[in-house]
Short mmCIF file of C-alpha atoms and ligand atoms in Angstrom, two decimals:
data_model
loop_
_atom_site.label_atom_id
_atom_site.label_comp_id
_atom_site.label_asym_id
_atom_site.label_seq_id
_atom_site.Cartn_x
_atom_site.Cartn_y
_atom_site.Cartn_z
CA MET A 1 38.83 -34.66 23.10
CA ALA A 2 36.24 -37.48 24.44
CA ASP A 3 34.83 -36.24 27.12
CA TRP A 4 34.67 -33.34 27.39
CA PRO A 5 33.01 -31.80 29.13
CA LEU A 6 34.16 -32.05 32.07
CA THR A 7 32.28 -32.90 35.75
CA THR A 8 33.28 -34.23 38.24
CA SER A 9 31.62 -37.00 38.94
CA THR A 10 33.31 -38.12 35.42
CA LEU A 11 36.62 -37.34 36.36
CA ARG A 12 35.57 -39.80 39.53
CA ARG A 13 34.79 -42.58 38.13
CA ARG A 14 37.06 -42.77 35.26
CA THR A 15 39.89 -41.89 37.91
CA ALA A 16 38.36 -45.23 39.52
CA THR A 17 37.56 -47.30 36.21
CA ALA A 18 41.34 -46.34 35.83
CA VAL A 19 42.70 -48.03 39.40
CA ALA A 20 40.24 -50.91 38.84
CA ASP A 21 42.41 -51.66 35.60
CA PRO A 22 45.69 -53.65 36.49
CA VAL A 23 46.86 -54.01 32.63
CA LEU A 24 46.44 -50.06 32.38
CA ARG A 25 48.43 -49.65 35.55
CA SER A 26 51.10 -52.22 34.14
CA ASN A 27 51.07 -50.19 30.60
CA VAL A 28 51.48 -47.13 32.02
CA ALA A 29 54.22 -47.65 34.57
CA ASN A 30 56.26 -50.06 32.40
CA ALA A 31 56.93 -47.27 30.67
CA VAL A 32 56.91 -43.52 32.28
CA ASP A 33 59.66 -46.38 34.45
CA ARG A 34 61.58 -46.48 31.21
CA PHE A 35 61.40 -42.81 30.17
CA ARG A 36 62.06 -41.95 33.65
CA VAL A 37 65.29 -44.21 33.47
CA ALA A 38 67.09 -42.88 30.32
CA LYS A 39 66.31 -39.64 31.71
CA SER A 40 68.23 -39.33 34.77
CA ALA A 41 71.12 -41.09 32.64
CA ALA A 42 70.73 -38.87 30.25
CA TYR A 43 70.94 -35.73 32.44
CA ASP A 44 73.81 -37.87 34.54
CA ARG A 45 75.89 -37.83 31.31
CA LEU A 46 75.33 -33.60 31.28
CA HIS A 47 78.39 -31.86 33.03
CA GLU A 48 76.10 -28.90 34.39
CA PRO A 49 72.82 -30.00 34.24
CA ASP A 50 71.34 -27.80 36.93
CA GLU A 51 73.67 -24.32 35.27
CA LEU A 52 71.34 -25.78 32.13
CA ARG A 53 67.56 -26.24 33.03
CA ARG A 54 68.75 -22.23 34.76
CA ALA A 55 69.44 -21.04 31.02
CA LEU A 56 66.85 -22.98 29.61
CA ARG A 57 64.63 -20.88 32.33
CA GLY A 58 66.41 -17.76 31.55
CA VAL A 59 65.37 -18.45 28.07
CA ARG A 60 61.72 -19.15 27.86
CA GLY A 61 62.14 -15.86 30.66
CA ASP A 62 62.85 -12.95 28.03
CA VAL A 63 60.91 -15.03 25.34
CA LEU A 64 58.06 -14.31 27.72
CA SER A 65 58.65 -10.64 28.86
CA ARG A 66 58.70 -9.77 24.70
CA TRP A 67 56.06 -11.96 24.24
CA ASP A 68 54.04 -9.35 22.05
CA GLU A 69 57.44 -8.46 19.94
CA VAL A 70 59.03 -11.37 19.31
CA LEU A 71 55.70 -13.22 17.86
CA GLY A 72 55.00 -10.29 15.97
CA ARG A 73 58.95 -10.73 14.18
CA LEU A 74 58.11 -14.60 13.76
CA ALA A 75 54.64 -13.89 12.13
CA ASP A 76 56.84 -10.63 10.02
CA ASN A 77 59.61 -13.17 8.45
CA VAL A 78 56.72 -16.36 7.79
CA LEU A 79 54.60 -13.02 5.90
CA ALA A 80 58.08 -12.28 3.75
CA LEU A 81 59.06 -15.69 3.05
CA GLY A 82 55.56 -15.99 1.02
CA GLY A 83 53.78 -18.05 3.82
CA HIS A 84 50.14 -16.72 5.52
CA VAL A 85 49.48 -16.25 9.38
CA CYS A 86 46.92 -17.06 11.39
CA TRP A 87 46.30 -15.21 14.70
CA ALA A 88 43.68 -17.45 16.12
CA PRO A 89 42.01 -15.91 19.53
CA ASP A 90 40.54 -18.85 20.24
CA ALA A 91 39.87 -23.05 19.20
CA ALA A 92 37.12 -21.84 16.63
CA THR A 93 39.01 -19.42 15.11
CA ALA A 94 41.44 -21.49 14.27
CA ASN A 95 39.95 -25.02 13.50
CA ALA A 96 36.85 -22.45 11.08
CA TYR A 97 40.77 -20.75 9.92
CA VAL A 98 42.22 -24.63 9.09
CA ALA A 99 38.80 -25.70 7.47
CA ASP A 100 38.71 -22.70 5.36
CA VAL A 101 42.24 -23.81 3.38
CA ALA A 102 40.90 -27.06 3.09
CA ARG A 103 37.83 -25.95 1.79
CA ARG A 104 39.76 -23.31 -0.55
CA THR A 105 42.01 -26.38 -1.80
CA GLY A 106 38.71 -28.28 -2.31
CA ALA A 107 41.97 -30.81 -0.05
CA ARG A 108 39.84 -34.14 0.85
CA THR A 109 42.25 -36.19 2.67
CA ALA A 110 44.78 -34.36 5.52
CA VAL A 111 47.77 -35.91 6.97
CA LYS A 112 48.64 -35.30 10.36
CA SER A 113 52.06 -35.24 12.48
CA LYS A 114 51.28 -34.94 16.38
CA SER A 115 49.86 -31.85 17.79
CA MET A 116 48.46 -31.36 21.31
CA ALA A 117 47.26 -27.35 19.43
CA THR A 118 44.75 -29.04 17.57
CA GLU A 119 44.43 -31.62 19.80
CA GLU A 120 43.06 -28.79 22.04
CA THR A 121 41.14 -26.65 19.44
CA GLY A 122 39.22 -30.54 17.71
CA LEU A 123 40.55 -29.80 14.54
CA ASN A 124 39.81 -33.59 13.29
CA ALA A 125 36.37 -33.01 13.47
CA ALA A 126 36.34 -28.93 11.98
CA LEU A 127 37.83 -30.63 8.77
CA ALA A 128 35.20 -33.70 8.83
CA ASP A 129 32.36 -31.38 8.59
CA VAL A 130 34.15 -29.58 5.82
CA GLY A 131 34.70 -33.61 4.10
CA CYS A 132 38.44 -33.92 4.63
CA THR A 133 39.19 -36.56 6.10
CA VAL A 134 42.35 -36.19 8.30
CA THR A 135 44.87 -39.98 9.25
CA GLU A 136 47.12 -38.91 12.11
CA THR A 137 50.45 -40.04 11.42
CA ASP A 138 52.39 -40.21 14.41
CA LEU A 139 52.70 -44.27 15.45
CA GLY A 140 50.75 -43.53 18.57
CA GLU A 141 48.30 -41.37 17.98
CA TRP A 142 46.88 -43.72 14.88
CA ILE A 143 46.26 -46.04 17.40
CA ILE A 144 43.61 -43.97 19.97
CA GLN A 145 43.07 -42.73 16.76
CA LEU A 146 41.29 -46.11 15.65
CA ALA A 147 39.94 -46.66 19.24
CA ASP A 148 38.17 -43.36 19.24
CA GLU A 149 40.38 -42.23 22.19
CA HIS A 150 42.78 -39.33 22.60
CA PRO A 151 45.81 -38.79 24.18
CA SER A 152 46.85 -40.63 27.70
CA HIS A 153 50.60 -39.42 27.34
CA ILE A 154 51.65 -35.71 25.76
CA ILE A 155 55.23 -36.88 23.90
CA ILE A 156 53.65 -40.97 24.51
CA PRO A 157 50.10 -41.32 23.13
CA ALA A 158 49.33 -44.79 23.56
CA VAL A 159 50.79 -46.08 26.39
CA HIS A 160 47.90 -47.28 28.11
CA ARG A 161 48.34 -49.86 24.81
CA ASN A 162 50.47 -52.93 24.90
CA ARG A 163 51.83 -54.87 21.35
CA HIS A 164 48.26 -57.51 22.54
CA GLN A 165 45.72 -54.30 22.54
CA ILE A 166 47.66 -52.76 19.68
CA ALA A 167 47.02 -55.92 17.39
CA ASP A 168 43.19 -55.85 18.27
CA THR A 169 42.51 -52.62 16.67
CA PHE A 170 44.39 -53.16 13.61
CA GLU A 171 42.81 -56.59 13.47
CA ALA A 172 39.79 -54.84 13.99
CA GLU A 173 39.50 -50.91 12.55
CA ALA A 174 42.51 -50.96 10.16
CA GLY A 175 42.00 -54.36 8.52
CA MET A 176 45.26 -56.28 9.24
CA ALA A 177 44.63 -60.07 7.48
CA GLU A 178 47.38 -61.18 9.56
CA ARG A 179 46.68 -60.93 13.29
CA THR A 180 50.31 -61.25 14.69
CA THR A 181 51.75 -59.02 18.22
CA GLU A 182 55.95 -59.15 17.11
CA PRO A 183 56.62 -55.19 17.30
CA ASP A 184 58.44 -55.32 14.29
CA GLU A 185 55.00 -56.63 12.37
CA LEU A 186 52.59 -53.97 13.42
CA THR A 187 55.33 -51.03 12.49
CA ALA A 188 55.56 -52.63 9.25
CA PHE A 189 51.67 -52.79 9.02
CA ALA A 190 51.35 -49.07 10.36
CA ARG A 191 54.25 -48.08 7.69
CA GLY A 192 52.73 -49.76 5.10
CA GLU A 193 48.85 -47.79 5.58
CA LEU A 194 50.10 -44.24 6.26
CA ARG A 195 52.46 -44.23 3.63
CA ARG A 196 49.72 -45.41 1.11
CA ARG A 197 48.50 -41.64 3.31
CA PHE A 198 51.57 -39.77 3.30
CA LEU A 199 51.00 -39.98 -1.01
CA LYS A 200 47.64 -39.17 -1.68
CA ALA A 201 47.28 -36.34 0.77
CA ASP A 202 46.44 -32.73 -0.54
CA LEU A 203 47.08 -31.55 3.25
CA GLY A 204 49.17 -31.81 5.54
CA ILE A 205 48.92 -30.13 9.53
CA THR A 206 51.26 -30.15 12.08
CA GLY A 207 51.65 -29.06 15.56
CA VAL A 208 54.71 -26.88 16.23
CA ASN A 209 57.42 -27.67 18.87
CA LEU A 210 59.47 -23.81 18.36
CA GLY A 211 58.72 -21.31 16.17
CA VAL A 212 61.81 -19.66 15.47
CA ALA A 213 61.46 -15.45 15.56
CA GLU A 214 64.43 -14.98 13.37
CA THR A 215 63.85 -16.62 10.68
CA GLY A 216 60.46 -17.10 10.59
CA SER A 217 60.84 -21.29 11.18
CA VAL A 218 58.85 -23.70 12.77
CA VAL A 219 60.34 -27.01 13.65
CA LEU A 220 58.61 -29.62 15.00
CA VAL A 221 60.60 -33.20 16.76
CA THR A 222 59.61 -36.15 15.70
CA ASN A 223 60.95 -39.85 16.64
CA GLU A 224 59.41 -42.08 12.84
CA GLY A 225 60.36 -39.28 10.51
CA ASN A 226 56.44 -39.05 9.80
CA GLY A 227 56.43 -35.10 10.49
CA ARG A 228 59.37 -35.02 7.31
CA MET A 229 56.31 -37.13 5.02
CA VAL A 230 53.91 -34.51 6.44
CA THR A 231 55.73 -31.22 5.63
CA THR A 232 56.83 -32.46 1.92
CA ALA A 233 53.85 -34.47 0.23
CA PRO A 234 51.51 -32.34 0.82
CA ARG A 235 50.58 -29.33 -1.85
CA VAL A 236 49.44 -27.58 1.43
CA HIS A 237 51.18 -27.21 4.98
CA VAL A 238 49.31 -26.21 8.03
CA ALA A 239 51.47 -25.66 11.12
CA VAL A 240 49.59 -24.80 14.32
CA MET A 241 51.84 -23.28 17.22
CA GLY A 242 50.14 -22.64 20.66
CA ALA A 243 51.29 -18.71 21.08
CA GLU A 244 53.82 -19.86 24.12
CA ARG A 245 56.34 -22.07 21.44
CA VAL A 246 58.33 -19.62 20.01
CA VAL A 247 61.27 -18.73 20.44
CA ASP A 248 63.49 -15.83 19.59
CA THR A 249 66.94 -16.80 18.38
CA TRP A 250 68.26 -20.63 16.96
CA ASP A 251 71.19 -20.46 19.49
CA GLN A 252 67.30 -20.45 22.26
CA ALA A 253 66.15 -23.34 20.35
CA ASP A 254 69.46 -25.23 20.44
CA LEU A 255 68.89 -24.91 24.05
CA LEU A 256 65.59 -26.22 24.53
CA LEU A 257 65.25 -29.03 22.26
CA GLY A 258 68.95 -30.35 23.48
CA LEU A 259 66.94 -30.40 26.77
CA LEU A 260 63.10 -31.75 25.29
CA SER A 261 64.80 -34.97 23.88
CA LYS A 262 66.60 -35.50 26.96
CA SER A 263 63.72 -35.01 29.52
CA ALA A 264 61.49 -36.46 27.33
CA THR A 265 63.66 -39.83 26.21
CA GLY A 266 66.91 -39.48 27.10
CA GLN A 267 68.14 -38.81 24.24
CA THR A 268 71.03 -36.98 22.62
CA LEU A 269 68.29 -35.34 19.96
CA THR A 270 65.04 -36.65 18.76
CA SER A 271 65.38 -39.37 15.97
CA TYR A 272 63.87 -36.25 13.25
CA THR A 273 64.16 -32.48 13.41
CA SER A 274 62.18 -31.15 11.09
CA ILE A 275 62.08 -27.41 9.54
CA THR A 276 59.88 -25.49 7.91
CA THR A 277 60.95 -21.35 6.68
CA GLY A 278 57.86 -20.74 4.27
CA PRO A 279 56.84 -22.47 1.06
CA ARG A 280 58.59 -24.49 -1.33
CA ARG A 281 61.11 -22.38 -3.03
CA GLU A 282 61.93 -22.17 -7.37
CA GLY A 283 64.54 -24.57 -7.91
CA GLU A 284 63.54 -26.59 -4.71
CA ALA A 285 62.63 -30.67 -4.50
CA ASP A 286 59.93 -31.23 -1.86
CA GLY A 287 58.43 -28.65 0.19
CA PRO A 288 54.67 -27.10 -0.04
CA ASP A 289 53.67 -24.66 -2.69
CA GLU A 290 51.44 -22.77 0.78
CA PHE A 291 52.38 -22.27 3.88
CA HIS A 292 50.30 -20.76 6.99
CA LEU A 293 50.92 -20.49 10.56
CA VAL A 294 48.33 -20.14 12.87
CA ILE A 295 48.99 -18.88 16.03
CA LEU A 296 47.22 -20.43 18.82
CA ASP A 297 46.11 -17.88 22.21
CA ASN A 298 43.10 -19.61 22.85
CA GLY A 299 43.83 -18.55 26.98
CA ARG A 300 47.24 -18.18 26.76
CA SER A 301 47.46 -14.73 26.85
CA ASP A 302 45.47 -14.15 30.15
CA LEU A 303 47.83 -15.79 32.10
CA LEU A 304 51.12 -13.35 31.05
CA GLY A 305 51.18 -11.21 34.55
CA THR A 306 49.68 -13.77 36.87
CA GLU A 307 50.61 -16.32 39.29
CA PHE A 308 50.32 -18.52 36.92
CA ALA A 309 52.13 -17.42 34.30
CA GLU A 310 54.43 -20.19 34.76
CA MET A 311 52.90 -22.62 32.85
CA LEU A 312 53.76 -20.56 29.96
CA ASN A 313 57.13 -22.25 29.60
CA CYS A 314 56.22 -25.30 30.17
CA ILE A 315 57.82 -27.03 26.89
CA ARG A 316 55.31 -30.68 26.88
CA CYS A 317 58.91 -33.02 27.69
CA GLY A 318 56.07 -35.18 28.85
CA ALA A 319 58.80 -35.19 32.42
CA CYS A 320 56.94 -34.60 34.82
CA LEU A 321 53.67 -37.02 33.80
CA ASN A 322 57.41 -39.66 33.95
CA VAL A 323 57.48 -39.34 37.66
CA CYS A 324 53.79 -38.71 38.92
CA PRO A 325 52.56 -41.24 41.21
CA VAL A 326 49.34 -39.83 40.58
CA TYR A 327 50.23 -40.34 36.39
CA ARG A 328 51.61 -43.92 36.40
CA GLN A 329 48.49 -44.99 38.54
CA THR A 330 46.21 -43.99 36.33
CA GLY A 331 46.96 -43.14 33.07
CA GLY A 332 45.76 -39.91 30.96
CA HIS A 333 42.35 -39.90 30.49
CA ALA A 334 41.51 -39.98 33.92
CA TYR A 335 42.30 -36.34 33.37
CA GLY A 336 39.49 -35.82 31.47
CA TRP A 337 41.24 -33.43 28.53
CA VAL A 338 43.60 -33.50 26.83
CA TYR A 339 46.53 -32.36 28.71
CA SER A 340 47.16 -34.55 31.79
CA GLY A 341 49.68 -35.34 34.78
CA PRO A 342 50.67 -32.77 36.46
CA MET A 343 51.21 -29.94 33.65
CA GLY A 344 47.69 -31.23 32.61
CA ALA A 345 46.12 -30.78 36.43
CA VAL A 346 47.53 -26.46 36.71
CA LEU A 347 46.66 -26.17 32.56
CA THR A 348 43.49 -27.83 32.31
CA PRO A 349 41.75 -25.25 35.16
CA LEU A 350 43.47 -22.48 33.22
CA LEU A 351 42.42 -23.32 29.99
CA ALA A 352 38.98 -25.20 30.37
CA ALA A 353 37.60 -21.85 29.85
CA GLU A 354 38.53 -21.46 26.70
CA ALA A 355 38.20 -25.49 25.70
CA PRO A 356 35.50 -26.01 22.68
CA GLY A 357 31.54 -26.47 24.64
CA SER A 358 33.03 -24.54 27.36
CA GLY A 359 33.27 -20.23 28.71
CA HIS A 360 34.11 -18.46 31.59
CA GLY A 361 32.13 -18.97 34.31
CA SER A 362 30.36 -22.59 32.59
CA ALA A 363 30.03 -25.13 34.51
CA THR A 364 32.77 -27.16 32.19
CA ALA A 365 35.44 -24.39 34.01
CA ARG A 366 34.47 -25.21 37.93
CA HIS A 367 34.09 -28.55 36.88
CA ALA A 368 38.61 -28.36 35.36
CA HIS A 369 39.06 -27.25 38.73
CA GLU A 370 38.96 -30.20 40.43
CA VAL A 371 41.93 -31.97 38.14
CA ALA A 372 44.29 -29.73 41.10
CA ASN A 373 43.12 -31.70 43.31
CA ALA A 374 43.70 -34.78 41.88
CA SER A 375 47.63 -35.27 43.09
CA THR A 376 49.67 -35.84 45.77
CA LEU A 377 51.81 -32.37 45.93
CA CYS A 378 55.06 -34.64 46.84
CA GLY A 379 56.75 -31.81 44.54
CA ALA A 380 58.56 -34.66 42.25
CA CYS A 381 57.11 -33.19 38.53
CA MET A 382 58.73 -29.39 40.07
CA GLU A 383 61.71 -31.75 40.66
CA ALA A 384 61.42 -33.30 36.95
CA CYS A 385 61.02 -30.02 35.50
CA PRO A 386 63.49 -29.09 33.06
CA VAL A 387 62.25 -25.37 33.24
CA GLU A 388 61.66 -24.89 37.40
CA ILE A 389 57.67 -24.56 37.13
CA PRO A 390 56.66 -24.62 40.72
CA LEU A 391 53.95 -26.59 39.52
CA GLN A 392 53.05 -27.53 42.94
CA ASP A 393 52.76 -24.34 44.28
CA LEU A 394 50.64 -23.71 41.01
CA LEU A 395 48.33 -26.54 42.04
CA LEU A 396 48.19 -24.80 45.19
CA GLY A 397 47.27 -21.41 44.13
CA LEU A 398 44.35 -23.72 42.06
CA ARG A 399 42.82 -24.65 45.57
CA ARG A 400 43.07 -21.92 46.83
CA ARG A 401 41.32 -20.26 43.58
CA LYS A 402 38.73 -22.94 43.94
CA ALA A 403 38.56 -22.89 47.78
CA ALA A 404 37.00 -19.00 47.82
CA GLU A 405 34.52 -19.86 44.75
CA ALA A 406 33.09 -22.95 47.62
CA PRO A 407 29.61 -23.19 48.28
CA ARG A 408 28.88 -20.68 51.76
CA SER A 409 27.56 -24.29 53.71
CA GLU A 410 31.52 -25.38 52.99
CA ARG A 411 33.42 -22.74 53.71
CA VAL A 412 31.39 -21.95 56.96
CA ALA A 413 32.63 -25.54 57.85
CA TRP A 414 36.44 -25.19 57.12
CA SER A 415 36.17 -21.22 59.20
CA ALA A 416 34.87 -23.64 62.23
CA TRP A 417 37.59 -25.79 62.09
CA ALA A 418 40.30 -23.96 61.84
CA SER A 419 38.17 -21.58 65.44
CA ALA A 420 38.15 -24.77 66.80
CA TRP A 421 40.95 -25.80 66.32
CA SER A 422 42.66 -22.52 67.09
CA THR A 423 43.36 -23.37 71.24
CA PRO A 424 44.29 -26.74 72.69
CA THR A 425 40.81 -26.55 75.09
CA ARG A 426 39.04 -26.50 71.83
CA TYR A 427 41.72 -28.88 69.01
CA ARG A 428 41.19 -31.95 72.02
CA ARG A 429 37.03 -31.02 72.33
CA THR A 430 35.99 -30.95 68.98
CA LEU A 431 38.87 -34.00 68.83
CA ALA A 432 36.55 -36.02 71.97
CA ALA A 433 33.41 -34.86 70.41
CA ALA A 434 34.88 -36.55 66.29
CA ALA A 435 35.67 -39.64 67.97
CA ARG A 436 32.40 -40.07 69.43
CA GLY A 437 30.26 -38.99 66.38
CA GLN A 438 32.42 -40.61 63.94
CA GLY A 439 30.17 -43.94 63.83
CA LEU A 440 27.54 -42.34 62.27
CA ALA A 441 29.87 -40.72 59.58
CA ALA A 442 31.06 -43.78 58.90
CA ARG A 443 27.85 -45.19 58.10
CA LEU A 444 27.01 -41.78 56.03
CA GLY A 445 30.59 -42.28 53.89
CA TRP A 446 30.54 -38.14 54.01
CA LEU A 447 30.87 -34.68 56.09
CA PRO A 448 27.64 -32.74 56.79
CA GLY A 449 29.05 -29.38 55.19
CA VAL A 450 31.50 -30.50 53.69
CA ARG A 451 30.29 -33.56 51.67
CA GLN A 452 32.08 -32.64 48.82
CA TRP A 453 35.51 -32.47 50.05
CA THR A 454 34.90 -35.95 52.46
CA GLU A 455 33.16 -38.33 49.21
CA GLY A 456 36.84 -39.16 48.05
CA ARG A 457 38.27 -39.22 50.81
CA ALA A 458 38.70 -41.99 53.60
CA LEU A 459 38.06 -40.27 56.86
CA PRO A 460 40.24 -41.86 59.58
CA ASP A 461 39.99 -44.08 62.20
CA LEU A 462 39.86 -41.81 65.13
CA PRO A 463 40.50 -43.79 68.78
CA ARG A 464 37.94 -43.61 71.64
CA ARG A 465 40.16 -41.56 73.53
CA THR A 466 43.86 -39.46 72.85
CA PHE A 467 47.01 -40.08 73.55
CA THR A 468 47.14 -37.24 75.93
CA GLU A 469 44.55 -38.80 78.01
CA HIS A 470 46.08 -42.04 78.01
CA TRP A 471 49.25 -39.64 79.15
CA GLU A 472 47.60 -38.09 81.67
CA ALA A 473 46.22 -41.22 82.83
CA GLY A 474 49.40 -43.23 83.25
CA ASP A 475 48.05 -45.65 81.09
CA VAL A 476 51.28 -44.83 78.82
S1 SF4 B 1 55.88 -28.88 33.12
FE1 SF4 B 1 57.12 -29.19 33.02
S2 SF4 B 1 58.11 -31.39 33.27
FE2 SF4 B 1 55.97 -31.29 32.75
S3 SF4 B 1 55.62 -30.95 30.75
FE3 SF4 B 1 55.93 -29.06 31.16
S4 SF4 B 1 58.95 -28.59 30.86
FE4 SF4 B 1 58.02 -31.27 30.94
#
């Protein structure tokens, strides 16, 4: 979470930097195009893709309508299996719990499988404070950890880097003795390094793609098998789950996992699906002695019953990022926090107050609303979303919320504009006045009263005479 706290000026600076970087733009565009095409082919192979999407939406709706009950059932079953459960209302509680587990078990090293929830809480720093070093084991996550960055895409964290840049990082930060840019050799180097850490680690930390209440299981999908290593090799396993990632039954899980993989990467199923059901039982060959499930709220339950509750349906597939014309030009770092692209533009303002170092009403929380403006509202994200989340409507809802909190001068300026354009005569007069006054605005680069709004936009070049005037004069 390198760019927190968020400010409007840092958001703008990062966007400008990203847009001015042709290598980043080409890396991002190439990768998301590949996934977009694969997704489209995978959906073409389905008999009734829209029916499946509706069914998935129904599942999410069912779970949310009984959220407390389903979460309670999951927790009860984890406890019955001999696991431990932490209900974490915020990031600080979640981090303190995991840090306590590390301290109590004497863990000096931890391996982590990709987890957005722990990115959200800033867990690695909290563990460093108690002397426990975390190694990210998803290849993309490890690359960005070495580069001291945060994920640029929710399922392809190092999407912004090409193999030459990855080779540079491995050489400079991971001691790769013989430089290579061959993907197979880079992967082999990473595998060797990570394998040593898996075997040494005291603590395994994972995210959770799904918590299945019916059996108290947590499901993790990976394409590299690292999830399997993290959940079985260390003696203690802590799974950190965003509270919305729960389903009630395996039938629901089956539907969700199928659409998750197809929407994310176009795969029929992700390469590895690891299921952990409590700690290792007697007679079992591998698995942890201790299993902990951290259920992270961090602002999620505040969304229930609001117009933004739809966001709790998100299955983190990344399909909305892959079709977003803004995301493909900037990558994820421009968005400033853990979540990027259209889903991030909605989620970041909603969770910003919960992020470490923020707070309700804080400047950071207010600034975070700015990302909702970083969208063309083209609607491609809505069309791509397997759960049919109306991202475009949610973005507009956030903009309305921000407009209601705008400075008085800005609100007066917009009211004056609305009133001026409410009759044809006033509309024509203001346009004529704007055409005469545009020289001043062009010199300033902004308009008095709506400076914040106009600063980031190119003002249109108004003709000296309107079309109506030309028409009335018989010029056209
Ligand atoms: S908003 Fe929809 S498309 Fe985007 S990550 Fe979430 S589920 Fe996937």
